[in-house]
Coordinates of C-alpha atoms in Angstrom, one line a residue:
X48 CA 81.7 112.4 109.2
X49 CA 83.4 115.3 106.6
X50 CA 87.3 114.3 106.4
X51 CA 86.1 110.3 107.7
X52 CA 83.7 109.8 104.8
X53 CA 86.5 107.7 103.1
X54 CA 85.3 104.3 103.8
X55 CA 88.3 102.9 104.8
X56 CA 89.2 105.3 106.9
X57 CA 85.2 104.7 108.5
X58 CA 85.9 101.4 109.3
X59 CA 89.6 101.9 110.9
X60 CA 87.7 104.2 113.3
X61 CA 85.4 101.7 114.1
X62 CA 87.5 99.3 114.5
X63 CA 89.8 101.9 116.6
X64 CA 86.4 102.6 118.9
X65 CA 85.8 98.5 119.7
X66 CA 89.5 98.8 121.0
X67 CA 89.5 101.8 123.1
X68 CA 86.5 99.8 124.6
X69 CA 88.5 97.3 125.9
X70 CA 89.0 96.3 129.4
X71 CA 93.1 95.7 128.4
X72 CA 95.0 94.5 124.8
X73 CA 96.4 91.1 126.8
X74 CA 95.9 88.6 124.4
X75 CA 91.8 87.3 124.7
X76 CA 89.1 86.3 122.6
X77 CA 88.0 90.0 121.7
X78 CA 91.5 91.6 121.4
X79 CA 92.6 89.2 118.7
X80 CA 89.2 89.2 116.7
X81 CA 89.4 93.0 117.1
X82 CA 93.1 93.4 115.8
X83 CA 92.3 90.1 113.3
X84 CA 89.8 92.5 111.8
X85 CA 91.9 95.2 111.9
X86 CA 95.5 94.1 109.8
X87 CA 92.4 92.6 107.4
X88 CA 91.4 95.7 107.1
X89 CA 94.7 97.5 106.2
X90 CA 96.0 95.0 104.1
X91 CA 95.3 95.2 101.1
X92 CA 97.1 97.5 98.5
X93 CA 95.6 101.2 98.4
X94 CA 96.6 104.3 97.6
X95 CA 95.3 106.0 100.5
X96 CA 98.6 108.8 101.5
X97 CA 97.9 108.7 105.5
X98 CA 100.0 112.2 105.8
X99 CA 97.1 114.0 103.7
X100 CA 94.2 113.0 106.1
X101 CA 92.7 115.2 107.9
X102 CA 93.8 116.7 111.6
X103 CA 90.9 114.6 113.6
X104 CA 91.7 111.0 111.4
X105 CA 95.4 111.7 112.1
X106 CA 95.1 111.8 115.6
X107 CA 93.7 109.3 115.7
X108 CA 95.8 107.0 113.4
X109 CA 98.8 108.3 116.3
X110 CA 96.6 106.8 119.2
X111 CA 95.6 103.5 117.2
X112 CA 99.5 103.1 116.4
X113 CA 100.2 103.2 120.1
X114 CA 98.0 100.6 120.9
X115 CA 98.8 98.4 118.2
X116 CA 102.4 98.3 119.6
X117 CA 100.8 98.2 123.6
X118 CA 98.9 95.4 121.9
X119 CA 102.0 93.5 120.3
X120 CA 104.1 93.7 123.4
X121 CA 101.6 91.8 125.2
X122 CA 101.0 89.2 122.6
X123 CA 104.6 88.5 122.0
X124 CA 105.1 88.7 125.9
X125 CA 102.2 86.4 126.3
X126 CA 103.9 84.1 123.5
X127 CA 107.4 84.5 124.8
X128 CA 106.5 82.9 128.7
X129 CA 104.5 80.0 126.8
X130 CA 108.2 79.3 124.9
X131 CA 110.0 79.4 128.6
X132 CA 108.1 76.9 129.6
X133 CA 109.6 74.4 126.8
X134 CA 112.8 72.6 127.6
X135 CA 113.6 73.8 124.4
X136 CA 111.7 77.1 123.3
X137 CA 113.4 77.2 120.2
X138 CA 111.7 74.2 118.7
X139 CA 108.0 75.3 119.5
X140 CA 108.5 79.1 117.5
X141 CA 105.5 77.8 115.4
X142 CA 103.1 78.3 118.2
X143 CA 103.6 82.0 117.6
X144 CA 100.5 83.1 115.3
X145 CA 102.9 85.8 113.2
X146 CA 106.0 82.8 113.2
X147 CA 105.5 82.4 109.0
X148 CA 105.1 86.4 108.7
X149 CA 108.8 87.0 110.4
X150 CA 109.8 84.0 108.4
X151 CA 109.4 85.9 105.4
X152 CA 110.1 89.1 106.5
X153 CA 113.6 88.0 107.5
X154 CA 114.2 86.4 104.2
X155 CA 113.5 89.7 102.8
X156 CA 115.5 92.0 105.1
X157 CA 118.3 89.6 104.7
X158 CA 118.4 89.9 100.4
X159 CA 118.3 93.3 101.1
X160 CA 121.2 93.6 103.5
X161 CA 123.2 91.3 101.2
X162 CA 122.6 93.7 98.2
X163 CA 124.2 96.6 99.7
X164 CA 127.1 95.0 102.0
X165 CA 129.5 92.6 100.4
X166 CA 130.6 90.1 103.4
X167 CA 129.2 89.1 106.5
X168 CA 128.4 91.3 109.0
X169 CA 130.3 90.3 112.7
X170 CA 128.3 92.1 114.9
X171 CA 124.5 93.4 114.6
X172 CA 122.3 95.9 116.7
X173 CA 118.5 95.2 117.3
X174 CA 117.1 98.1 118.6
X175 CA 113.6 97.3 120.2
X176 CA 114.3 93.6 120.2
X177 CA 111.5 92.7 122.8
X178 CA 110.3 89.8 124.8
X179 CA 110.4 87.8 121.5
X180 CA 113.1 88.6 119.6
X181 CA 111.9 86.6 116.7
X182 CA 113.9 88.9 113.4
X183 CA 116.9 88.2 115.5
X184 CA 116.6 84.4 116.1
X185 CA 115.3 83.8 112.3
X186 CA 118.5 86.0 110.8
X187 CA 121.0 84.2 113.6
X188 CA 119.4 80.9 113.2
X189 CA 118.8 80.7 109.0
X190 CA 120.4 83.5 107.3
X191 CA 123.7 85.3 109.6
X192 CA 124.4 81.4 111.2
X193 CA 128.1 83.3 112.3
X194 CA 127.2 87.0 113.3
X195 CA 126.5 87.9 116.7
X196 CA 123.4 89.8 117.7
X197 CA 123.3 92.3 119.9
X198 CA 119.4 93.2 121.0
X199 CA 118.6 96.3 122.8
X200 CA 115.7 97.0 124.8
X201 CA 114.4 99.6 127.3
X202 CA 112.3 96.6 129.1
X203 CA 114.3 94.3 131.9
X204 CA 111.6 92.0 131.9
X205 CA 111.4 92.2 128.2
X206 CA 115.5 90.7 128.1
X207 CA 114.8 88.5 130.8
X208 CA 112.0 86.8 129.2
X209 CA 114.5 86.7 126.1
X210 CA 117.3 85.6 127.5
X211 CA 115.5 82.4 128.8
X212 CA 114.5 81.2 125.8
X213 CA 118.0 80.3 124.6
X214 CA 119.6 78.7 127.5
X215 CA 119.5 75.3 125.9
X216 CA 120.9 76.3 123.2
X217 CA 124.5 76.5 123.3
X218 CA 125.2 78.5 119.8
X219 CA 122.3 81.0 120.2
X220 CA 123.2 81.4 123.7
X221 CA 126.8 82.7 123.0
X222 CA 125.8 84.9 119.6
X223 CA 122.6 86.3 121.6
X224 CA 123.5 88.9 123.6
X225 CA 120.9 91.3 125.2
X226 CA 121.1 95.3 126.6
X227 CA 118.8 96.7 128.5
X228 CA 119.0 100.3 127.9
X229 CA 117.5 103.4 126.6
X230 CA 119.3 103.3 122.7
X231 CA 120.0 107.1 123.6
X232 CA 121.8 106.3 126.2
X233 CA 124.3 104.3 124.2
X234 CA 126.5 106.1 122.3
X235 CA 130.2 104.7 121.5
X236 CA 129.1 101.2 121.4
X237 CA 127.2 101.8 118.1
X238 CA 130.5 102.1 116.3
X239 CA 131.1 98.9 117.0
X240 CA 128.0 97.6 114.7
X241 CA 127.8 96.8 110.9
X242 CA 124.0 97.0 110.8
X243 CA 121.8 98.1 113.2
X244 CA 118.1 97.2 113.0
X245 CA 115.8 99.3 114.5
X246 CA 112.4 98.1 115.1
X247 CA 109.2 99.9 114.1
X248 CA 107.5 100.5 117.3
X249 CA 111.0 102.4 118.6
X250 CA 110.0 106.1 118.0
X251 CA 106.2 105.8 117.5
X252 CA 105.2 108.9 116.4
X253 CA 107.5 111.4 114.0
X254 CA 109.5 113.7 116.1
X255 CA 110.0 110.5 118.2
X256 CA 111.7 108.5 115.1
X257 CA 113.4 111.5 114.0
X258 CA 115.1 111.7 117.5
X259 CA 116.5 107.9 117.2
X260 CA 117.7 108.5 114.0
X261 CA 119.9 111.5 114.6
X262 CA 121.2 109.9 117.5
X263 CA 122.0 106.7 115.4
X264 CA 123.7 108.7 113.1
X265 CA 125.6 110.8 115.3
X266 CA 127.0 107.7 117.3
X267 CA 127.4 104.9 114.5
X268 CA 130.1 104.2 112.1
X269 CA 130.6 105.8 108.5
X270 CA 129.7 103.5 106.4
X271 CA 127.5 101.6 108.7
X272 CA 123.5 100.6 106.9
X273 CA 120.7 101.3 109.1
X274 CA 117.5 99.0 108.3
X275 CA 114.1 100.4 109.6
X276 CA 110.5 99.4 109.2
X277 CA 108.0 101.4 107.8
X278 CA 104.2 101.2 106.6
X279 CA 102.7 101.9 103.1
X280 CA 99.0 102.8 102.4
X281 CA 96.7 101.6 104.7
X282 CA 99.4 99.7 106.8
X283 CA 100.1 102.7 107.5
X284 CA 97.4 102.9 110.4
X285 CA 99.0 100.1 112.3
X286 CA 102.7 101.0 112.0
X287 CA 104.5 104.5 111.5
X288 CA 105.8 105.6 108.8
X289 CA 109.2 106.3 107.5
X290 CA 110.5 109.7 105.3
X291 CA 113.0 109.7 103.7
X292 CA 113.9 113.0 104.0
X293 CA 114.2 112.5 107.8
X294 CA 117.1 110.2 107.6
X295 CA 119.4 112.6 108.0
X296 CA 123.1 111.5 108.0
X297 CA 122.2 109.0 106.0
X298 CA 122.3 108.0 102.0
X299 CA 118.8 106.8 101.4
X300 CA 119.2 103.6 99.6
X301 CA 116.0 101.9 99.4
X302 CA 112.2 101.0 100.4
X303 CA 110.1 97.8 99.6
X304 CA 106.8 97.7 100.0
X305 CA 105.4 94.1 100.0
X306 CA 101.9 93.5 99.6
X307 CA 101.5 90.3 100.5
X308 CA 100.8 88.8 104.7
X309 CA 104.2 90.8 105.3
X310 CA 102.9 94.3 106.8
X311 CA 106.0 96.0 107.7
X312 CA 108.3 97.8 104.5
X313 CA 112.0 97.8 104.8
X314 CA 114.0 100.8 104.3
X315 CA 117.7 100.7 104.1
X316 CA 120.2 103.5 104.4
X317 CA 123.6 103.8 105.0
X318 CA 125.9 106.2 107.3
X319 CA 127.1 108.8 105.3
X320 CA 131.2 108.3 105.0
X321 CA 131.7 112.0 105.3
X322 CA 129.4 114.5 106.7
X323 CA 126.8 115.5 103.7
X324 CA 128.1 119.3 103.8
X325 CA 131.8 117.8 102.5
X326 CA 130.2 116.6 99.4
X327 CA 129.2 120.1 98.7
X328 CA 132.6 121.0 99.1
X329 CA 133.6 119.3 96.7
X330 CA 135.9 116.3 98.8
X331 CA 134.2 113.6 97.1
X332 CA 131.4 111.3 96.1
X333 CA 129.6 109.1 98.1
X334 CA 129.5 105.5 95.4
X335 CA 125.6 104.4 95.0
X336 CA 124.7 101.0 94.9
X337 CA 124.1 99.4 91.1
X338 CA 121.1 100.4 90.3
X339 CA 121.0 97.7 87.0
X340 CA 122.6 95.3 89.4
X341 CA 120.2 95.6 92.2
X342 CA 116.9 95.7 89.5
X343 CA 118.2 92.3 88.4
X344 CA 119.2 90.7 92.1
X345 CA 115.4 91.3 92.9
X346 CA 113.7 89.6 89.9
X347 CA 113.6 86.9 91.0
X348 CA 112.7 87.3 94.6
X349 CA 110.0 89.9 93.7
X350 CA 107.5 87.6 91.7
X351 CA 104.9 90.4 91.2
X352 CA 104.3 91.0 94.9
X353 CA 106.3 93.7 95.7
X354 CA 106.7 97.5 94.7
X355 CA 110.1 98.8 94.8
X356 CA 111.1 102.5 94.8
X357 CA 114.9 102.9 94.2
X358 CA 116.7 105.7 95.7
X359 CA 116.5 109.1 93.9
X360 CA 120.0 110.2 93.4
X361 CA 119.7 113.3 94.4
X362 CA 121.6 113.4 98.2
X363 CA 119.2 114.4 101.0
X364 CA 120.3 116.6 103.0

């Protein structure tokens, strides 16, 4: 097997081989034991580094991330008509098998946010919301009860199926509001936007990512934090992963890495004030977050399951 004698790594393409033998990824019996086994299989902690594998295993950790996310839109499409079919969809989220994972994925994207930006965001971007736009509805619904969301996504059927699972309710349904567009097509709009999400299937392999990001940085406003999803270790076979060093335009804030049921990290950066090349200049410096302030914010929301890397000062350029 050579560069797959690793024995995670064995059993990843294993797993990938029983999914490339499927008929389709809808939602069945043998797709979700497949992709049960699968996220089983990834998560717990290790220090595998997926960008030191060889050629062959990372090819094929591209094509397995790909169908994980063909796989995910189906589920949460399958998920999302079920809700429609509630007089009110809103009530039944529970149904959703990941419900408690976006739960507390939420909770932790929303500390986050509130560590680096002092008031309440008005107005929010989703970028790859999908037919189930569940970090939206859990942040508008628990956490941001005032902002208003707006979700992009590439899919008409994807918004439709969205949009019809807030039409009884009549705060959601004014602070929901869905675009369906290519994110770069849209370009002055994303000044408009405090935060802007963007979802960890947008961009699914590097140069992809890389592409969203300088366009999100070209178009939205100084100052502006952008919050990503990323993978660490084995995680990283499901989901792709996030460099630092690729954010340019940004400040690099900071990642988490959970390593409990929550699979996704959460990067945060924020929109450079000035172009990075002014710094050099000599014009000014950028003010870093609290460094003290943020270790201490975390304690208590960290209880031991969670590794934190804070953002090296050093600008990125």
């Amino acid at each position: 097997m050579g560069c797959q004698d690793e024995p995670l790594v064995q059993k990843v393409w294993e797993l990938y081989e029983q999914i490339t033998s499927l008929e389709n990824l809808k939602p069945s019996k043998d797709v979700n034991m497949i992709f049960t086994k699968l996220v089983l299989t990834c998560m717990p902690p290790n220090p595998i580094d997926v960008t030191k594998l060889c050629k062959k295993v990372q090819e094929m950790r591209s094509k397995l991330i790909r169908l994980c996310g063909e796989a995910e839109g189906h589920l949460e499409s399958h998920y999302s008509t079920i809700l429609g079919s509630y007089e009110n969809p809103l009530d039944h989220l529970n149904i959703f098998p990941y419900y408690s994972n976006y739960l507390k994925l939420s909770l932790l994207e929303f500390n986050i946010l509130s560590q680096h930006y002092t008031h309440v965001p008005s107005k929010i971007a989703f970028v790859g919301s999908g037919p189930l736009p569940l970090t939206s509805i859990v942040l508008a619904s628990k956490h941001l009860t005032h902002t208003t969301f707006h979700n992009y996504d590439i899919d008409p059927l994807a918004n439709s199926q969205a949009i019809g699972l807030f039409s009884s309710d009549s705060d959601l349904s004014k602070r929901m509001l869905f675009h369906t567009n290519d994110i770069m097509n849209v370009t002055n709009e994303l000044k408009d936007y405090e935060v802007v999400f963007l979802a960890a299937l947008v961009g699914m392999d590097k140069e992809d990512k890389i592409k969203v990001v300088d366009h999100l940085a070209k178009y939205m406003a100084p100052g502006a934090l952008l919050m990503l999803r990323s993978a660490h270790g084995a995680r990283a076979f499901l989901y792709p992963v996030i460099d630092p060093r690729d954010l340019r335009g940004f400040e690099f804030l900071s990642v988490f890495h959970p390593t409990d049921e929550v699979v996704n990290s959460v990067v945060i950066a924020r929109k450079y004030a000035m172009p990075p090349h002014s710094l050099e200049k000599g014009l000014g410096p950028i003010i870093l977050p609290n460094k003290c302030a943020e270790i201490q914010a975390f304690n208590h929301f960290n209880q031991g399951n969670m590794i934190e890397e804070l953002a090296i000062e050093d600008k990125i350029s």
